[in-house]
């Protein structure tokens, strides 16, 4: 069955599952599949889902499920004004029904990525091509609540249906030119970020028709348009805004300052056995990098111990000792570490080794962008040429595109693009002027 609105084409199979969602201008490019019930749990028991009764007319299709003689679920897709999706849950008979969980399957089509927000009464779901080019399909919750979203789909959470009571969840889907257009002014009562450093403010839109429920440990400041929340202690806190429309729930987190975390991690890394000469023998490359950063920032308690530990680790690394299991996979990080040591102690041989590691890379591995940035900055400070490194990074990026790289590979390539962009802005030529 094929249905269409002004801009959306939706195809369903005979079981009622959505098998194609596409834009009318490009009907062969599928964005989304599923939009069908995949799990219903009643009183702690996962129920077998029967084949739905299906009815359809020109601009609407309806699927009716009768589950365990206790629950009726009607899923209705409408196409008169865009694509709407409505789920109505009704108890059968006079006995109350507890629906512990409901999952509505939603799956981005191959070559597409999904993004979701699930904050109770505030929820949305978007799908966009992995390339970032093309339109974005966005769905927004109009009625009801969504507890969470996973790769399996939308999880609607617990429902208490007294007798023949009914609970409705409704979504509306449309097309947007960019993620910014889809997200602009949407979900004002959900903070832009859910995590902050201790003492920093998280801001959420104020709703005068909602009751704000927060932990006593949070400090609250109200303005005309916003509610500002602050914590002086690290932790995770549930914040709710309860209104007639429903309850918006967000889990906000405050974390220690990054300097405190680095200091703690560095002190942990230095709790290693000592050599016969009394030097700390760092166990892993990440430990050495965190100690290096902490030492430069003066965040370690014993500077001499940290200095000696890094000197020993660098000697082991440059001597070819297998100080890291699977060192081949850690080569980009090794280059970043060697650059850090060059900046710390000024031995140019360390910079030469770091450059050699970057130039030897045959793919855009994660971490290579970080290492290349460190290398280019060190070369410019030393008054040396950076163009060989930039040319190699450009070559790796183009090689990855030609090979049709995976998503993780594409992410690594973005690091390289960020580094090589400096050649366009003129930073690369700075090395030649020294």
Coordinates of N, CA and C in Angstrom, one line a residue, residues 225-337:
X225 N 12.1 34.4 31.6 CA 11.9 33.4 30.6 C 12.5 32.1 30.9
X226 N 13.4 32.0 31.9 CA 14.2 30.8 32.1 C 14.2 30.4 33.6
X227 N 14.5 29.1 33.8 CA 14.9 28.6 35.1 C 16.3 28.2 35.1
X228 N 17.1 28.7 36.0 CA 18.6 28.4 36.0 C 18.9 27.5 37.2
X229 N 19.5 26.4 36.9 CA 19.8 25.3 37.9 C 21.3 25.2 38.0
X230 N 21.8 25.1 39.3 CA 23.2 25.0 39.5 C 23.4 23.9 40.7
X231 N 24.5 23.2 40.6 CA 24.9 22.3 41.7 C 26.4 22.6 42.1
X232 N 26.6 22.6 43.4 CA 27.9 22.9 43.9 C 28.6 21.5 44.2
X233 N 28.0 20.4 43.8 CA 28.5 19.1 44.1 C 28.3 18.2 42.8
X234 N 29.3 17.4 42.5 CA 29.1 16.5 41.3 C 28.0 15.5 41.6
X235 N 27.2 15.2 40.6 CA 26.2 14.2 40.7 C 25.2 14.3 39.6
X236 N 24.2 13.4 39.6 CA 23.2 13.3 38.6 C 21.8 13.5 39.2
X237 N 21.0 14.4 38.6 CA 19.7 14.8 39.3 C 18.6 14.8 38.3
X238 N 17.5 14.2 38.7 CA 16.3 14.2 37.9 C 15.5 15.5 38.1
X239 N 15.2 16.1 37.0 CA 14.4 17.4 37.0 C 13.1 17.2 36.2
X240 N 12.0 17.5 36.8 CA 10.7 17.3 36.1 C 10.0 18.6 36.1
X241 N 9.2 18.8 34.9 CA 8.2 19.9 34.8 C 6.9 19.2 34.5
X242 N 6.0 19.3 35.5 CA 4.7 18.6 35.4 C 3.6 19.6 35.1
X243 N 2.9 19.3 34.0 CA 1.8 20.1 33.6 C 0.6 19.3 33.1
X244 N -0.5 19.9 32.7 CA -1.6 19.2 32.2 C -1.3 18.4 30.9
X245 N -0.3 18.8 30.1 CA 0.1 18.1 28.9 C 0.8 16.9 29.2
X246 N 1.5 16.9 30.3 CA 2.4 15.7 30.7 C 3.6 16.2 31.5
X247 N 4.5 15.2 31.7 CA 5.7 15.5 32.5 C 6.9 15.4 31.6
X248 N 7.7 16.5 31.6 CA 9.0 16.5 30.9 C 10.0 16.2 31.9
X249 N 10.8 15.1 31.6 CA 11.8 14.6 32.5 C 13.2 14.7 31.9
X250 N 14.2 15.3 32.6 CA 15.5 15.3 32.1 C 16.5 14.9 33.3
X251 N 17.5 14.2 32.9 CA 18.5 13.8 33.9 C 19.7 14.7 33.7
X252 N 19.9 15.6 34.6 CA 21.0 16.6 34.5 C 22.2 16.1 35.4
X253 N 23.4 16.4 34.8 CA 24.6 16.0 35.5 C 25.6 17.1 35.7
X254 N 26.2 17.2 36.8 CA 27.3 18.1 37.1 C 28.5 17.3 37.4
X255 N 29.6 17.6 36.7 CA 30.8 16.8 36.9 C 31.9 17.7 37.4
X256 N 33.0 17.1 38.1 CA 34.1 18.0 38.6 C 34.8 18.7 37.5
X257 N 35.5 19.8 37.8 CA 36.3 20.6 36.8 C 37.3 19.6 36.2
X258 N 37.6 19.9 34.9 CA 38.5 19.0 34.2 C 39.9 19.0 34.8
X259 N 40.3 20.1 35.4 CA 41.6 20.1 36.1 C 41.6 19.1 37.3
X260 N 40.5 19.0 38.0 CA 40.4 18.0 39.1 C 40.4 16.6 38.6
X261 N 39.7 16.3 37.5 CA 39.7 15.0 36.9 C 41.1 14.6 36.4
X262 N 41.8 15.5 35.7 CA 43.1 15.2 35.2 C 44.1 15.0 36.4
X263 N 44.0 15.8 37.4 CA 44.9 15.6 38.6 C 44.6 14.2 39.2
X264 N 43.4 13.8 39.4 CA 43.1 12.5 40.0 C 43.6 11.3 39.1
X265 N 43.3 11.5 37.7 CA 43.8 10.4 36.8 C 45.3 10.3 36.8
X266 N 46.0 11.5 36.9 CA 47.4 11.4 36.8 C 48.0 10.8 38.1
X267 N 47.4 11.1 39.3 CA 47.8 10.5 40.5 C 47.6 9.0 40.5
X268 N 46.5 8.5 39.9 CA 46.2 7.1 39.7 C 47.2 6.5 38.8
X269 N 47.6 7.2 37.7 CA 48.5 6.6 36.8 C 49.9 6.4 37.4
X270 N 50.2 7.3 38.3 CA 51.5 7.2 38.9 C 51.6 6.2 40.1
X271 N 50.5 5.5 40.4 CA 50.5 4.5 41.4 C 51.0 3.1 40.7
X272 N 52.2 3.1 40.2 CA 52.7 1.9 39.5 C 54.0 1.5 40.2
X273 N 54.4 0.2 40.0 CA 55.6 -0.2 40.6 C 56.8 0.6 40.2
X274 N 57.8 0.7 41.0 CA 59.0 1.4 40.7 C 60.1 0.5 40.2
X275 N 61.1 1.0 39.5 CA 62.2 0.2 39.0 C 63.2 0.1 40.2
X276 N 64.3 -0.6 40.0 CA 65.3 -0.8 41.0 C 66.0 0.6 41.3
X277 N 65.9 1.5 40.4 CA 66.4 2.8 40.6 C 65.4 3.8 41.2
X278 N 64.2 3.3 41.5 CA 63.2 4.1 42.2 C 62.3 4.9 41.3
X279 N 62.4 4.6 40.0 CA 61.6 5.4 39.0 C 60.2 4.7 38.8
X280 N 59.2 5.5 38.7 CA 57.9 4.9 38.4 C 57.8 4.5 37.0
X281 N 57.3 3.2 36.8 CA 57.2 2.6 35.4 C 55.8 2.7 35.0
X282 N 55.5 3.7 34.2 CA 54.1 3.9 33.7 C 53.7 2.7 32.8
X283 N 52.4 2.3 33.0 CA 52.0 1.0 32.4 C 51.5 1.2 30.9
X284 N 50.9 2.3 30.6 CA 50.2 2.4 29.3 C 50.5 3.8 28.7
X285 N 50.3 3.9 27.4 CA 50.5 5.2 26.7 C 49.4 6.2 27.2
X286 N 48.2 5.9 27.4 CA 47.2 6.9 27.9 C 47.6 7.4 29.3
X287 N 48.2 6.5 30.1 CA 48.7 7.0 31.4 C 49.8 8.0 31.3
X288 N 50.7 7.7 30.3 CA 51.8 8.7 30.1 C 51.3 10.0 29.6
X289 N 50.3 10.0 28.7 CA 49.7 11.2 28.2 C 49.0 12.0 29.3
X290 N 48.3 11.4 30.2 CA 47.6 12.1 31.2 C 48.6 12.7 32.2
X291 N 49.6 12.0 32.5 CA 50.7 12.5 33.4 C 51.4 13.7 32.7
X292 N 51.7 13.5 31.5 CA 52.3 14.6 30.7 C 51.5 15.9 30.8
X293 N 50.2 15.8 30.5 CA 49.3 16.9 30.5 C 49.2 17.5 31.9
X294 N 49.1 16.7 32.9 CA 49.0 17.2 34.3 C 50.3 17.9 34.7
X295 N 51.5 17.4 34.3 CA 52.7 18.0 34.6 C 52.9 19.4 34.0
X296 N 52.5 19.5 32.7 CA 52.6 20.8 32.1 C 51.7 21.8 32.7
X297 N 50.5 21.3 33.2 CA 49.6 22.2 33.8 C 49.8 22.4 35.3
X298 N 50.9 21.8 35.8 CA 51.2 21.9 37.3 C 50.1 21.3 38.1
X299 N 49.6 20.2 37.7 CA 48.5 19.6 38.5 C 48.9 18.3 39.3
X300 N 50.2 18.0 39.3 CA 50.7 16.8 40.0 C 51.3 17.3 41.3
X301 N 51.2 16.4 42.3 CA 51.7 16.8 43.7 C 53.3 16.6 43.7
X302 N 53.8 15.6 43.0 CA 55.2 15.4 43.1 C 55.8 15.5 41.7
X303 N 56.3 16.7 41.4 CA 56.8 17.1 40.0 C 58.0 16.2 39.7
X304 N 58.9 15.9 40.6 CA 60.1 15.1 40.3 C 59.7 13.7 39.9
X305 N 58.7 13.1 40.6 CA 58.3 11.7 40.3 C 57.7 11.7 38.9
X306 N 56.8 12.7 38.6 CA 56.2 12.7 37.3 C 57.2 12.9 36.2
X307 N 58.1 13.8 36.4 CA 59.2 14.1 35.4 C 60.0 12.8 35.1
X308 N 60.4 12.2 36.1 CA 61.3 11.0 36.0 C 60.5 9.8 35.3
X309 N 59.2 9.7 35.6 CA 58.3 8.7 35.0 C 58.2 8.9 33.5
X310 N 58.0 10.2 33.1 CA 57.9 10.5 31.7 C 59.2 10.3 31.0
X311 N 60.3 10.7 31.6 CA 61.6 10.5 30.9 C 61.8 9.0 30.7
X312 N 61.5 8.1 31.7 CA 61.7 6.7 31.5 C 60.7 6.1 30.4
X313 N 59.5 6.6 30.4 CA 58.6 6.1 29.4 C 59.0 6.5 28.0
X314 N 59.4 7.7 27.9 CA 59.9 8.2 26.5 C 61.1 7.4 26.1
X315 N 62.0 7.1 27.0 CA 63.2 6.3 26.6 C 62.8 4.9 26.2
X316 N 61.8 4.3 26.9 CA 61.3 3.0 26.5 C 60.6 3.0 25.1
X317 N 59.8 4.0 24.9 CA 59.1 4.2 23.7 C 60.0 4.4 22.5
X318 N 61.0 5.3 22.6 CA 61.9 5.5 21.5 C 62.9 4.4 21.2
X319 N 63.1 3.6 22.2 CA 64.0 2.4 22.1 C 63.3 1.2 21.4
X320 N 62.0 1.4 21.2 CA 61.2 0.3 20.5 C 60.7 -0.7 21.5
X321 N 60.8 -0.5 22.8 CA 60.2 -1.5 23.7 C 58.7 -1.5 23.6
X322 N 58.1 -2.7 23.6 CA 56.6 -2.8 23.4 C 55.9 -2.4 24.7
X323 N 55.9 -1.1 25.0 CA 55.4 -0.6 26.3 C 53.9 -0.5 26.2
X324 N 53.3 -0.7 25.0 CA 51.8 -0.7 24.9 C 51.4 -1.9 24.1
X325 N 50.5 -2.6 24.6 CA 50.0 -3.8 23.9 C 49.3 -3.3 22.6
X326 N 49.7 -4.0 21.5 CA 49.2 -3.5 20.2 C 49.5 -2.1 19.9
X327 N 50.8 -1.8 19.9 CA 51.3 -0.4 19.7 C 50.9 0.1 18.3
X328 N 50.8 -0.8 17.3 CA 50.5 -0.4 16.0 C 49.2 0.4 16.0
X329 N 48.2 -0.1 16.8 CA 46.9 0.6 16.8 C 46.9 1.9 17.6
X330 N 48.0 2.2 18.3 CA 48.2 3.4 19.1 C 49.1 4.4 18.5
X331 N 49.6 4.2 17.3 CA 50.6 5.0 16.7 C 50.2 6.5 16.7
X332 N 49.0 6.9 16.3 CA 48.6 8.3 16.3 C 48.8 8.9 17.7
X333 N 48.4 8.2 18.8 CA 48.6 8.7 20.1 C 50.1 8.7 20.5
X334 N 50.8 7.8 20.0 CA 52.3 7.9 20.3 C 52.9 9.1 19.7
X335 N 52.4 9.5 18.5 CA 52.9 10.7 17.9 C 52.5 12.0 18.7
X336 N 51.3 12.0 19.2 CA 50.8 13.1 20.0 C 51.7 13.2 21.3
X337 N 51.9 12.0 21.9 CA 52.7 12.0 23.1 C 54.2 12.5 22.8

